[in-house]
Tab-separated table of C-alpha atoms and ligand atoms in Angstrom:
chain	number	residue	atom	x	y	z
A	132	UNK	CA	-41.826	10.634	35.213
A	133	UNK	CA	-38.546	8.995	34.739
A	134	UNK	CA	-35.590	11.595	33.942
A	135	UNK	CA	-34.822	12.423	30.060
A	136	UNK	CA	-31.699	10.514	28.750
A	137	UNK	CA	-28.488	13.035	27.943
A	138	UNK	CA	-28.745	14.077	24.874
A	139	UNK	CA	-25.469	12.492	22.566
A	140	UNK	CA	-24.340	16.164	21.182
A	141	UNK	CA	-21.520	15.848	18.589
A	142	UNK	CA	-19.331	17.950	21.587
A	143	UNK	CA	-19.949	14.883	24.569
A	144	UNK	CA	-18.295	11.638	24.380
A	145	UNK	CA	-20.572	9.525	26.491
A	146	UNK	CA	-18.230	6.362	27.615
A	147	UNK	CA	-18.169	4.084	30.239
A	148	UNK	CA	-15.747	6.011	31.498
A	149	UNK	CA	-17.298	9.230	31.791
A	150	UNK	CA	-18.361	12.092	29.811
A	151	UNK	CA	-15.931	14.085	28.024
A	152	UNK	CA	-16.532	16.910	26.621
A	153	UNK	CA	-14.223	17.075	23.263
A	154	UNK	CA	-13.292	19.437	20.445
A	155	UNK	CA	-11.127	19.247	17.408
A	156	UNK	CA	-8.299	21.408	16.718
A	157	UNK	CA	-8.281	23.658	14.089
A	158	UNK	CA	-11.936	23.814	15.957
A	159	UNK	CA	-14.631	22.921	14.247
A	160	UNK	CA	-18.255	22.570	15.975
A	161	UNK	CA	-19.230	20.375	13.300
A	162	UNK	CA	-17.286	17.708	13.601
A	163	UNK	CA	-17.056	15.207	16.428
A	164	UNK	CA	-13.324	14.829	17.857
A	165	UNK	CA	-13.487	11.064	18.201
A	166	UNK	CA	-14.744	8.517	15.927
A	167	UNK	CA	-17.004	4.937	16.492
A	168	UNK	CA	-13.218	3.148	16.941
A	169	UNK	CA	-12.250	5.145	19.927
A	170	UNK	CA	-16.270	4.351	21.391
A	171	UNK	CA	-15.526	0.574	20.725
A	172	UNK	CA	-11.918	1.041	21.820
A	173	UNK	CA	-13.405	2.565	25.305
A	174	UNK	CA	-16.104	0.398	25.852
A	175	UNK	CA	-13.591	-2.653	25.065
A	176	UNK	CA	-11.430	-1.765	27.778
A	177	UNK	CA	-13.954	-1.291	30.323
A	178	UNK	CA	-15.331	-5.066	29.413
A	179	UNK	CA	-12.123	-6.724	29.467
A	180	UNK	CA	-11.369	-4.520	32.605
A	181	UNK	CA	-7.847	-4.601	31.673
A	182	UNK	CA	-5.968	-1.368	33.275
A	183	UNK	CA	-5.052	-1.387	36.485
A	184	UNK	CA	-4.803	1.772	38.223
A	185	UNK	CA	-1.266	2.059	37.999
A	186	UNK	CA	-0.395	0.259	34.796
A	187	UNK	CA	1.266	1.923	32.488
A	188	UNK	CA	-1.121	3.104	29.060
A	189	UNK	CA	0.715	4.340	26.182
A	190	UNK	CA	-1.495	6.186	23.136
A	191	UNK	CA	-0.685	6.029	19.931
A	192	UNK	CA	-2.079	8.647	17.229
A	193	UNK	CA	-5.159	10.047	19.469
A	194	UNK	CA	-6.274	12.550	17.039
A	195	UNK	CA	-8.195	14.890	19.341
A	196	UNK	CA	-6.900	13.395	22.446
A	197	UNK	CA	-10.188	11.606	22.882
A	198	UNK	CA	-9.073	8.181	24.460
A	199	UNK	CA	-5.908	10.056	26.545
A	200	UNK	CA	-8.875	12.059	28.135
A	201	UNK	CA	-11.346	9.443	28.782
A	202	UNK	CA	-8.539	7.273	30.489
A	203	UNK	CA	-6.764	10.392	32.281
A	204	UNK	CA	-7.318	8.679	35.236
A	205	UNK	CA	-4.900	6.124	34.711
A	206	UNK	CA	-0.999	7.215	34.396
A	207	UNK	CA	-1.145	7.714	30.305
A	208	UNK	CA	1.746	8.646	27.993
A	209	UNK	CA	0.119	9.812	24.350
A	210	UNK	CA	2.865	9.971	21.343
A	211	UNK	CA	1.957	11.406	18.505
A	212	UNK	CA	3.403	12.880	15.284
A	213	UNK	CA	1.014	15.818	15.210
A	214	UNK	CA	1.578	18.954	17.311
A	215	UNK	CA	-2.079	20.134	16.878
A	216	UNK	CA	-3.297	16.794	18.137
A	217	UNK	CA	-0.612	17.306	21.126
A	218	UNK	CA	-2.728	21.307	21.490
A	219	UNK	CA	-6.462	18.947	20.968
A	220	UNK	CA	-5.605	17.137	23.921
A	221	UNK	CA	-4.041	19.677	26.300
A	222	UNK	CA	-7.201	21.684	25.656
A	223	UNK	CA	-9.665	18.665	26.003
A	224	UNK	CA	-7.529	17.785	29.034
A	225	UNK	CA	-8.435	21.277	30.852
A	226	UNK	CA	-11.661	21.624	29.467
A	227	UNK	CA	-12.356	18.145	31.067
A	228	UNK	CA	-11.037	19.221	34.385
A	229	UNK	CA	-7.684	18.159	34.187
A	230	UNK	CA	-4.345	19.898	34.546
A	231	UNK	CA	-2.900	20.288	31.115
A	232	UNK	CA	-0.066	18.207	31.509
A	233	UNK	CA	-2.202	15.252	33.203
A	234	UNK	CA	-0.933	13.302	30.264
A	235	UNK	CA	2.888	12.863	29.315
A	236	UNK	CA	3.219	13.824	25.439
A	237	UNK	CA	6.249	13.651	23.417
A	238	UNK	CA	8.433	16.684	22.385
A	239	UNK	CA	10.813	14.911	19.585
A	240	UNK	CA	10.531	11.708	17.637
A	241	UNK	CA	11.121	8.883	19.794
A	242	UNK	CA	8.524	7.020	21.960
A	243	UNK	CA	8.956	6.599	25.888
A	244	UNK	CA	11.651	4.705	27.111
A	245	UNK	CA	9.593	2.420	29.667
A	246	UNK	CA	7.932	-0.608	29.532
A	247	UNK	CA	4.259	0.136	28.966
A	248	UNK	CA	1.823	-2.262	30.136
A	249	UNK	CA	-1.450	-1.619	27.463
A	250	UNK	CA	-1.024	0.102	24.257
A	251	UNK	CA	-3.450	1.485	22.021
A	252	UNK	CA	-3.099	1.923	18.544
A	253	UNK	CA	-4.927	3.959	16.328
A	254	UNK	CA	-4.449	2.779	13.117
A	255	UNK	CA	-2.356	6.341	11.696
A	256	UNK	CA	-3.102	7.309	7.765
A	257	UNK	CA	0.439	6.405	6.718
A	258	UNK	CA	1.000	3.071	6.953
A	259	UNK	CA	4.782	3.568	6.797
A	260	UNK	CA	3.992	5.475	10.319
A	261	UNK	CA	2.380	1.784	11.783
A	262	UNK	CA	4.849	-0.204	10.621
A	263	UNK	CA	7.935	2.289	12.577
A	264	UNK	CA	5.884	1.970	15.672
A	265	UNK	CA	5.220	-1.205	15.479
A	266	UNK	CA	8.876	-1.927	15.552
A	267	UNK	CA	9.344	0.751	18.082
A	268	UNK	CA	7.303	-1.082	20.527
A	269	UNK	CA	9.138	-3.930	20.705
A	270	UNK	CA	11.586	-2.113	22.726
A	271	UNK	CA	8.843	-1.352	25.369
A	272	UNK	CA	6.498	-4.160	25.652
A	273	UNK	CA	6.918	-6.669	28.478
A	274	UNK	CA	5.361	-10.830	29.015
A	275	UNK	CA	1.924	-9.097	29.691
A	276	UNK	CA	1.616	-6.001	27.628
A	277	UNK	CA	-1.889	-5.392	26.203
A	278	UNK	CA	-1.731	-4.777	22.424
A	279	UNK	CA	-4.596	-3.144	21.065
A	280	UNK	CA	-5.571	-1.259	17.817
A	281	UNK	CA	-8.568	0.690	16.480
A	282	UNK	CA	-9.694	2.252	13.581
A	283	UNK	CA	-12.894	2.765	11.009
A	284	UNK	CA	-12.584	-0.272	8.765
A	285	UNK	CA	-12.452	1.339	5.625
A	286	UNK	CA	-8.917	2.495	6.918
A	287	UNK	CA	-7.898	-1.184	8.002
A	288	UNK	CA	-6.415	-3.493	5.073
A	289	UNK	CA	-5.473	-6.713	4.649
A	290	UNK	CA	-1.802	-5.078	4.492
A	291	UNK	CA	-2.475	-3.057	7.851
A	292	UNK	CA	-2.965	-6.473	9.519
A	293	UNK	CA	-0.354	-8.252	7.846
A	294	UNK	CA	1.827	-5.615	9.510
A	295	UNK	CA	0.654	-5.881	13.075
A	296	UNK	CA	1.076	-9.963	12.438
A	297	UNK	CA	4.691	-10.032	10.702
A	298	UNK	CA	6.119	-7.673	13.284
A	299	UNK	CA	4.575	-7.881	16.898
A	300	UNK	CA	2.387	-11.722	16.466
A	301	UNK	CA	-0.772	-13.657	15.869
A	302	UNK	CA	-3.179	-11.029	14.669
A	303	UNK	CA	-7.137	-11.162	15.030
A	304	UNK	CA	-9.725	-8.438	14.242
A	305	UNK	CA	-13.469	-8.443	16.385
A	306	UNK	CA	-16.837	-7.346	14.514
A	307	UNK	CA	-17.480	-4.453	13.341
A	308	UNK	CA	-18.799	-1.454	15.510
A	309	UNK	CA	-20.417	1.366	13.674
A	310	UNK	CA	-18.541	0.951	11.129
A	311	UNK	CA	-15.095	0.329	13.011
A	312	UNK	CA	-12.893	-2.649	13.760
A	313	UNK	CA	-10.526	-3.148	16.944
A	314	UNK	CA	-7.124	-4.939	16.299
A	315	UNK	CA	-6.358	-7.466	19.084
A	316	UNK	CA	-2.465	-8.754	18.914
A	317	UNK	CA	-0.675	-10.935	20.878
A	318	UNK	CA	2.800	-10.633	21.152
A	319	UNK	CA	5.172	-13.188	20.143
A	320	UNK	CA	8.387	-12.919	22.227
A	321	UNK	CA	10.267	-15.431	20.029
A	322	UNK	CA	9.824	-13.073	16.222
A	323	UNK	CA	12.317	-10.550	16.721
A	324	UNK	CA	13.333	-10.603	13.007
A	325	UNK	CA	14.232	-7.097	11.379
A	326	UNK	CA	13.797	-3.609	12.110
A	327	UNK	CA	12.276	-0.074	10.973
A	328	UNK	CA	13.009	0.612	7.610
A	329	UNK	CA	12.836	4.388	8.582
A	330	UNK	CA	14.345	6.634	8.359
A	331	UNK	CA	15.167	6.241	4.910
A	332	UNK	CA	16.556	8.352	1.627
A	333	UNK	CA	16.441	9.687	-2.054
A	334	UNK	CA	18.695	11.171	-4.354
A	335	UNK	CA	17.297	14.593	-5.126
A	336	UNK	CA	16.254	14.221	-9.014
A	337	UNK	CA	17.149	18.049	-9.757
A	338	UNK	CA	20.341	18.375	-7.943
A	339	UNK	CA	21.921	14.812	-7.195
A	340	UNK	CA	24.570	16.207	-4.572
A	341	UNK	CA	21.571	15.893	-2.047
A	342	UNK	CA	20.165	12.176	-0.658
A	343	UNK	CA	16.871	13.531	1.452
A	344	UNK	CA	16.444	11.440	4.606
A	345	UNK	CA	12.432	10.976	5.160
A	346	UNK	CA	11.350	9.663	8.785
A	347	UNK	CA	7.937	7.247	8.002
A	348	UNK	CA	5.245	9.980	8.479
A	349	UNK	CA	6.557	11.966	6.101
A	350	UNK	CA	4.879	13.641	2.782
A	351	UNK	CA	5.954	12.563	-0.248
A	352	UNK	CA	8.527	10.295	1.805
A	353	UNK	CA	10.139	8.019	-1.194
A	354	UNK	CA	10.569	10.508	-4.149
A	355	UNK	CA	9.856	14.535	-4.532
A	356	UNK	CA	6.797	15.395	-5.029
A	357	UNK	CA	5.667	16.494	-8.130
A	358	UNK	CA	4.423	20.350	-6.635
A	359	UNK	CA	7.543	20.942	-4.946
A	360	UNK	CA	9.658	20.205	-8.039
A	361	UNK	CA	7.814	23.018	-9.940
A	362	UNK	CA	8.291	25.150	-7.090
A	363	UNK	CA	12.103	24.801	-6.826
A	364	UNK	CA	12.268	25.369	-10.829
A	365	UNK	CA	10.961	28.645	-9.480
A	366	UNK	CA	12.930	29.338	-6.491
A	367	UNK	CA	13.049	33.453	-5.769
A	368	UNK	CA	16.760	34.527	-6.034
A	369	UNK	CA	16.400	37.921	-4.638
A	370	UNK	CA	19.450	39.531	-2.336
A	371	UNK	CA	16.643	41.538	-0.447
A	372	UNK	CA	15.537	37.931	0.749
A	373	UNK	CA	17.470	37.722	4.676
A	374	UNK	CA	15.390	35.858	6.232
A	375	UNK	CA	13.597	32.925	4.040
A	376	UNK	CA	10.338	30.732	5.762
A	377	UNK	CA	9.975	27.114	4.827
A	378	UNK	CA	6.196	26.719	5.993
A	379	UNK	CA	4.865	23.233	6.352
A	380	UNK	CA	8.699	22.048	5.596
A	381	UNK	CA	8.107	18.305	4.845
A	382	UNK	CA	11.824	17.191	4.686
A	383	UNK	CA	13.287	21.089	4.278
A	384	UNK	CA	13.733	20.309	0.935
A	385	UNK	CA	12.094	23.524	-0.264
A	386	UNK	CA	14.054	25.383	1.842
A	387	UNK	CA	17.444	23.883	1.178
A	388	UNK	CA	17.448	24.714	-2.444
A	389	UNK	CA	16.186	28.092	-0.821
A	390	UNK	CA	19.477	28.323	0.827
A	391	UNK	CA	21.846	27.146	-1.457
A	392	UNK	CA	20.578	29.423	-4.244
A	393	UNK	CA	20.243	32.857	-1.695
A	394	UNK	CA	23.174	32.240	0.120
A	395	UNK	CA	23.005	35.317	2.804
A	396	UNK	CA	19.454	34.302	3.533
A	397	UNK	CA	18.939	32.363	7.479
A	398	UNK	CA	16.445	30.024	7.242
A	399	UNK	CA	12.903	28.735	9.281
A	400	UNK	CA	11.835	25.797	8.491
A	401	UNK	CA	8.293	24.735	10.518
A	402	UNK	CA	5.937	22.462	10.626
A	403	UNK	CA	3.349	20.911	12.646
A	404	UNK	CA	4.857	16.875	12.217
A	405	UNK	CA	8.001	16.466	14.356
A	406	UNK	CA	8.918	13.950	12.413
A	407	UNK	CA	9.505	16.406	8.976
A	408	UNK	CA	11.001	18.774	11.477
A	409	UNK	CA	13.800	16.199	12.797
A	410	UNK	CA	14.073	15.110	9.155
A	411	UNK	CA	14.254	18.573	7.716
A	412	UNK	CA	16.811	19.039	10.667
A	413	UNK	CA	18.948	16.306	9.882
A	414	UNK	CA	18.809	17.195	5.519
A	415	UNK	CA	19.713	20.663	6.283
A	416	UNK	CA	22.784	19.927	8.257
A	417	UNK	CA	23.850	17.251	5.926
A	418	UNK	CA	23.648	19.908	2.798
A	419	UNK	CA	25.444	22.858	5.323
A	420	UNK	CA	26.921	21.485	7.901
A	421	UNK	CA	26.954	24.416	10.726
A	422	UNK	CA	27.782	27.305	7.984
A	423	UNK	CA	24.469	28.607	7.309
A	424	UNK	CA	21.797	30.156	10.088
A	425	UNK	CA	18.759	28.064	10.381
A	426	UNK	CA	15.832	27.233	12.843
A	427	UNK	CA	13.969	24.277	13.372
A	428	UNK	CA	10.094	24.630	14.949
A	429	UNK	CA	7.639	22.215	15.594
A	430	UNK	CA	4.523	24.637	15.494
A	431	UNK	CA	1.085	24.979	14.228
A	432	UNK	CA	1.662	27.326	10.673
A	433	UNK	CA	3.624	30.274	11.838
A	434	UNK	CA	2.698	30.418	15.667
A	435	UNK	CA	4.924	31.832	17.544
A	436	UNK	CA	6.519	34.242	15.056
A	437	UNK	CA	6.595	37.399	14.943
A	438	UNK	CA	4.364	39.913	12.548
A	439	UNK	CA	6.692	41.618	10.023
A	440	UNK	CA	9.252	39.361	10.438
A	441	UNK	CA	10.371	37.061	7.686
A	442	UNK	CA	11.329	38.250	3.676
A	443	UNK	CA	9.631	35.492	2.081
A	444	UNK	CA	7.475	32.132	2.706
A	445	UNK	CA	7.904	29.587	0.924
A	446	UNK	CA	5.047	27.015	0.616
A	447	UNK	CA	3.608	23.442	-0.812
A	448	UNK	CA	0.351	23.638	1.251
A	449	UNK	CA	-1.118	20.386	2.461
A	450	UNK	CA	-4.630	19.412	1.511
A	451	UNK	CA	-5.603	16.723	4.400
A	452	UNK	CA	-5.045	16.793	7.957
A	453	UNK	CA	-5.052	13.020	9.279
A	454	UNK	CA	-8.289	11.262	7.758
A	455	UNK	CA	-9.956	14.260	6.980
A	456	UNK	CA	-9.668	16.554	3.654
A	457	UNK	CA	-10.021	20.273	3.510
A	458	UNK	CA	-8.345	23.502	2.944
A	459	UNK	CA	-8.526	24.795	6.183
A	460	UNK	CA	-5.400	24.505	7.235
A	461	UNK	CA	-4.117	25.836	3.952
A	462	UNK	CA	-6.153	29.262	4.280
A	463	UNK	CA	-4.506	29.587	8.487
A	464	UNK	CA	-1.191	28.814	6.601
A	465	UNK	CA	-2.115	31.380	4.064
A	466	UNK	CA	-2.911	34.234	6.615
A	467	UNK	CA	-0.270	33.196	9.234
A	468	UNK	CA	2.533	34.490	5.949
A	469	UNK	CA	0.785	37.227	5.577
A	470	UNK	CA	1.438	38.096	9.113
A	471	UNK	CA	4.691	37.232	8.836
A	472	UNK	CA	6.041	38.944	6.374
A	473	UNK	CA	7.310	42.532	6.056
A	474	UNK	CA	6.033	44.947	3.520
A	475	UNK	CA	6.954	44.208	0.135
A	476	UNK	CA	7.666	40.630	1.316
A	477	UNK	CA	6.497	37.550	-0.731
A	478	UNK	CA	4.418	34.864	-0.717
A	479	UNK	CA	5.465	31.927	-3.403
A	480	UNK	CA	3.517	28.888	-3.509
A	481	UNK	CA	2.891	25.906	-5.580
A	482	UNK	CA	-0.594	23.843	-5.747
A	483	UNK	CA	-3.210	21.971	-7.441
A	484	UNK	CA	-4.671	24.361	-9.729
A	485	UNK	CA	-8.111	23.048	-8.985
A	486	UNK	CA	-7.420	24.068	-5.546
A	487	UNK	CA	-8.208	27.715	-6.515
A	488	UNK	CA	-5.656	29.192	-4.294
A	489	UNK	CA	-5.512	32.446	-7.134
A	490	UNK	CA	-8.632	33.324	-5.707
A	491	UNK	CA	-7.653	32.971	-1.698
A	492	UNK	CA	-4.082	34.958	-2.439
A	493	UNK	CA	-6.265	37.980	-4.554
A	494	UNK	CA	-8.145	38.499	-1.585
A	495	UNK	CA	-5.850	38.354	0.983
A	496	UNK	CA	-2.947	40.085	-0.199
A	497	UNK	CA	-4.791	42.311	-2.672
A	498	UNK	CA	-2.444	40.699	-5.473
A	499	UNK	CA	-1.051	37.232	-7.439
A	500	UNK	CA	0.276	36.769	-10.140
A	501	UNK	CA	1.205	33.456	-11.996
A	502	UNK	CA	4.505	32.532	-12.522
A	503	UNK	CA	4.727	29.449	-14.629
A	504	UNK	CA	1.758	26.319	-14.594
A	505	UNK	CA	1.622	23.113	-15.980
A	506	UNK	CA	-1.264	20.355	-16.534
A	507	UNK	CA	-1.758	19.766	-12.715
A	508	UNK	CA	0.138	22.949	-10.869
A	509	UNK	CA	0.818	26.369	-10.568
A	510	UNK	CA	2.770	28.762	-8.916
A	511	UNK	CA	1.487	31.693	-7.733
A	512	UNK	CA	3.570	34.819	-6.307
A	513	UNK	CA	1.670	37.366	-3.650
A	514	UNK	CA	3.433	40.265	-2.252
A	515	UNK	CA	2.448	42.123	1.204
A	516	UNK	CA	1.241	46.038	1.109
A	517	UNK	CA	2.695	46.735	-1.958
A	518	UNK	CA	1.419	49.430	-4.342
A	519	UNK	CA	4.379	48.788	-7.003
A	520	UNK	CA	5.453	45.014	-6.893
A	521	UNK	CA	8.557	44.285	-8.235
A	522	UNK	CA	8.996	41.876	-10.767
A	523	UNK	CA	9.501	38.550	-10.299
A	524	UNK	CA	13.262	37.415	-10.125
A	525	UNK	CA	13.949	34.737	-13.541
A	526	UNK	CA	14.385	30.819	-12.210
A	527	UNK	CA	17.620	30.030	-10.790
A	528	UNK	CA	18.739	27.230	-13.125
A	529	UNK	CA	19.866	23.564	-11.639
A	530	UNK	CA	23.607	22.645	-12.434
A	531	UNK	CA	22.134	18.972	-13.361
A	532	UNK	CA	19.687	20.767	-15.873
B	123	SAM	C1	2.220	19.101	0.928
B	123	SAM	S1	3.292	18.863	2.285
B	123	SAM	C2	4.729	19.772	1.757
B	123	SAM	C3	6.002	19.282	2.386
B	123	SAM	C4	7.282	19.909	1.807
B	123	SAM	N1	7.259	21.351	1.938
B	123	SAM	C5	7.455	19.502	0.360
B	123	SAM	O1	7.177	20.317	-0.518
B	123	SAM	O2	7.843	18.337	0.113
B	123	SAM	C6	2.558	19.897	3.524
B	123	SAM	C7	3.248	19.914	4.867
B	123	SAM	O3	2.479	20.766	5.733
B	123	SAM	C8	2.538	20.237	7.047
B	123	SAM	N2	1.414	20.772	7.838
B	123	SAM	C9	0.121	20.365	7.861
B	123	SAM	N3	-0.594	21.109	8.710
B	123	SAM	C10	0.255	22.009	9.255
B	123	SAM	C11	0.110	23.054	10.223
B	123	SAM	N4	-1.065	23.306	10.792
B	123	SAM	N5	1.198	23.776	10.548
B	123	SAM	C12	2.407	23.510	9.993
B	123	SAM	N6	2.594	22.533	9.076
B	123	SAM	C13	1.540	21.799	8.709
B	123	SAM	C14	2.473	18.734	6.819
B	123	SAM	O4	2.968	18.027	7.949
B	123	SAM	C15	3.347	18.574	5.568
B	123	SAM	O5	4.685	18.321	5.904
């Protein structure tokens, strides 16, 4: 009897390369951490036998670390934006055998100085994120650099191909694979025409005395979101408030009107993008120069701090990691300020009110209460351990109002 085929669980990547056992970080056993583009992507490479044991791979936007694992073998350099894609693949790395750091990651913004000699591109959700690396790459890509990208075709446009054309060269896509394209590009040497448009800036509609510098990945990157307007129309002034969080800080710009309007307050300003940290970074010194206490963290919610820590949190939470939409992330971010904070220390945030995030704070923190709401959001005001909360403080009033 002839031996039963491997079963194709949604944990095991079965590629020509190997088998890989992957999972997704926040973890979740029901979803797959790779997709049919990084399958075609794979099997692609092993027809065109392209690498070379020693040529140089760089990864662009591995989600889960999927293709940077299945190619370990090979000396691989993965960039990407996300710091819990940069934890998915150390994990998937060592639960695949492999020493942690196997694979060279990034720990700011900019990708590796070298000349690479293939390069894989997964097609990233903002396109304003393709387009900076495309131009980035020019840097790095020699006579006989490989150029290839992936993604599932509902996420590839007309416009994400125009891109890869109008920047790098002559642009062709193959048939579809489950559902998924690959992007094959051939460099022309001879268009070396413009630049990145990124970073680039906006005049803070509330308070014009700030321009907010947004690198391409980041939220809300061309005008202030409509959330975190409400939210700094409600900014706690409170002297209690030392030692102020900006959780999932975007380009700070939460936390800079936390500053300016609680001036003994030091600031933390985190998130899990290195590019909104460097931005965030860069806005906050702009507004403050050196005179005001602040820390910059690249981290997944509020690892790495201590419990009891922090006065207040601050937060806009986000409501889609990468492709995928959910509120898990929201509900870690949620728990991780509880943590955080020291009795009697508070929790403001602003979202969609269909998001139901009244709910979420009632149970967590035992209280909420609503401090002002309009047609799409609210904001919404928990307090840790508290038996009598103190009032809210009134809304600090902008100078342009
Ligand atoms: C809705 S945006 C808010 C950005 C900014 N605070 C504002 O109001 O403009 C949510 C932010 O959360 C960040 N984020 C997503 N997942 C995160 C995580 N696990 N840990 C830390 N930050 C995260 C995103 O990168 C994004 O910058």
């Amino acid at each position: 009897m002839s031996k039963p085929l491997p079963v194709e669980t949604n944990r095991t990547l079965l590629a020509p390369q190997g088998e890989f056992e992957l999972q997704r970080n926040p973890r979740d056993d029901s979803l797959q951490a790779w997709d049919a583009a990084d399958e075609f992507l794979l099997n692609h490479l092993h027809d065109i036998q392209v690498l070379s044991r020693h040529g140089k791979l760089l990864i662009l936007n591995d989600a889960f670390g999927a293709l940077a694992v299945a190619l370990a073998d090979h000396p691989v350099y993965s960039w990407n934006d996300s710091f819990l894609a940069q934890q998915a693949l150390r994990d998937n790395l060592l639960a695949n055998g492999y020493a942690a750091d196997q694979v060279k990651t990034n720990s700011a913004i900019d990708l590796p100085s070298v000349a690479v000699d293939c390069v894989l591109i997964k097609v990233p959700k903002t396109l304003a994120l393709l387009e900076h690396q495309l131009y980035a790459l020019r840097a790095i890509l020699h006579r006989d650099t490989r150029i290839i990208g992936a993604g599932m075709a509902r996420n590839i446009h007309t416009t994400t191909l125009k891109l890869f054309e109008s920047i790098l060269g002559p642009t062709t896509t193959t048939r579809a694979f489950k559902k998924s394209r690959l992007i094959l590009v051939e460099r022309d040497h001879s268009m070396n025409e413009g630049q990145s448009p990124y970073p680039d800036s906006y005049e803070l509609e509330v308070d014009r005395s700030y321009r907010i510098l947004n690198h391409a990945s980041l939220f809300s990157r061309d005008r202030l979101d409509q959330g975190s307007r409400l939210l700094l129309e409600h900014m706690p002034v409170e002297p209690r408030y030392r030692r102020i969080v900006d959780l999932g800080c975007g380009n700070g710009v939460i936390g800079i009107i936390a500053a300016a309007f609680n001036p003994a307050a030091s600031l933390l300003f985190c998130d899990e993008s290195f590019m909104a940290v460097a931005s965030a970074e860069v806005n906050f010194r702009a507004a403050f120069a050196l005179s005001r206490q602040a820390e910059f963290r690249v981290t997944d919610c509020l690892q790495g701090f201590a419990n009891a820590s922090q006065d207040l949190v601050l937060l806009n939470p986000p409501f889609h990691q990468q492709h995928s939409v959910g509120d898990a992330v929201a509900w870690r971010m949620l728990k991780d300020a509880r943590r955080v904070l020291v009795a009697g220390g508070e929790l403001r945030l602003v979202g969609n009110r269909h998001l139901g995030y009244h709910a979420k704070l009632k149970k967590l923190f035992g209280n909420c209460e609503t401090i002002a709401s309009n047609n799409k959001f609210v904001i919404l005001r928990a307090v840790k351990n508290q038996a009598s909360i103190p009032a809210a403080s009134t809304p600090q009033k902008f100078d342009s109002e």
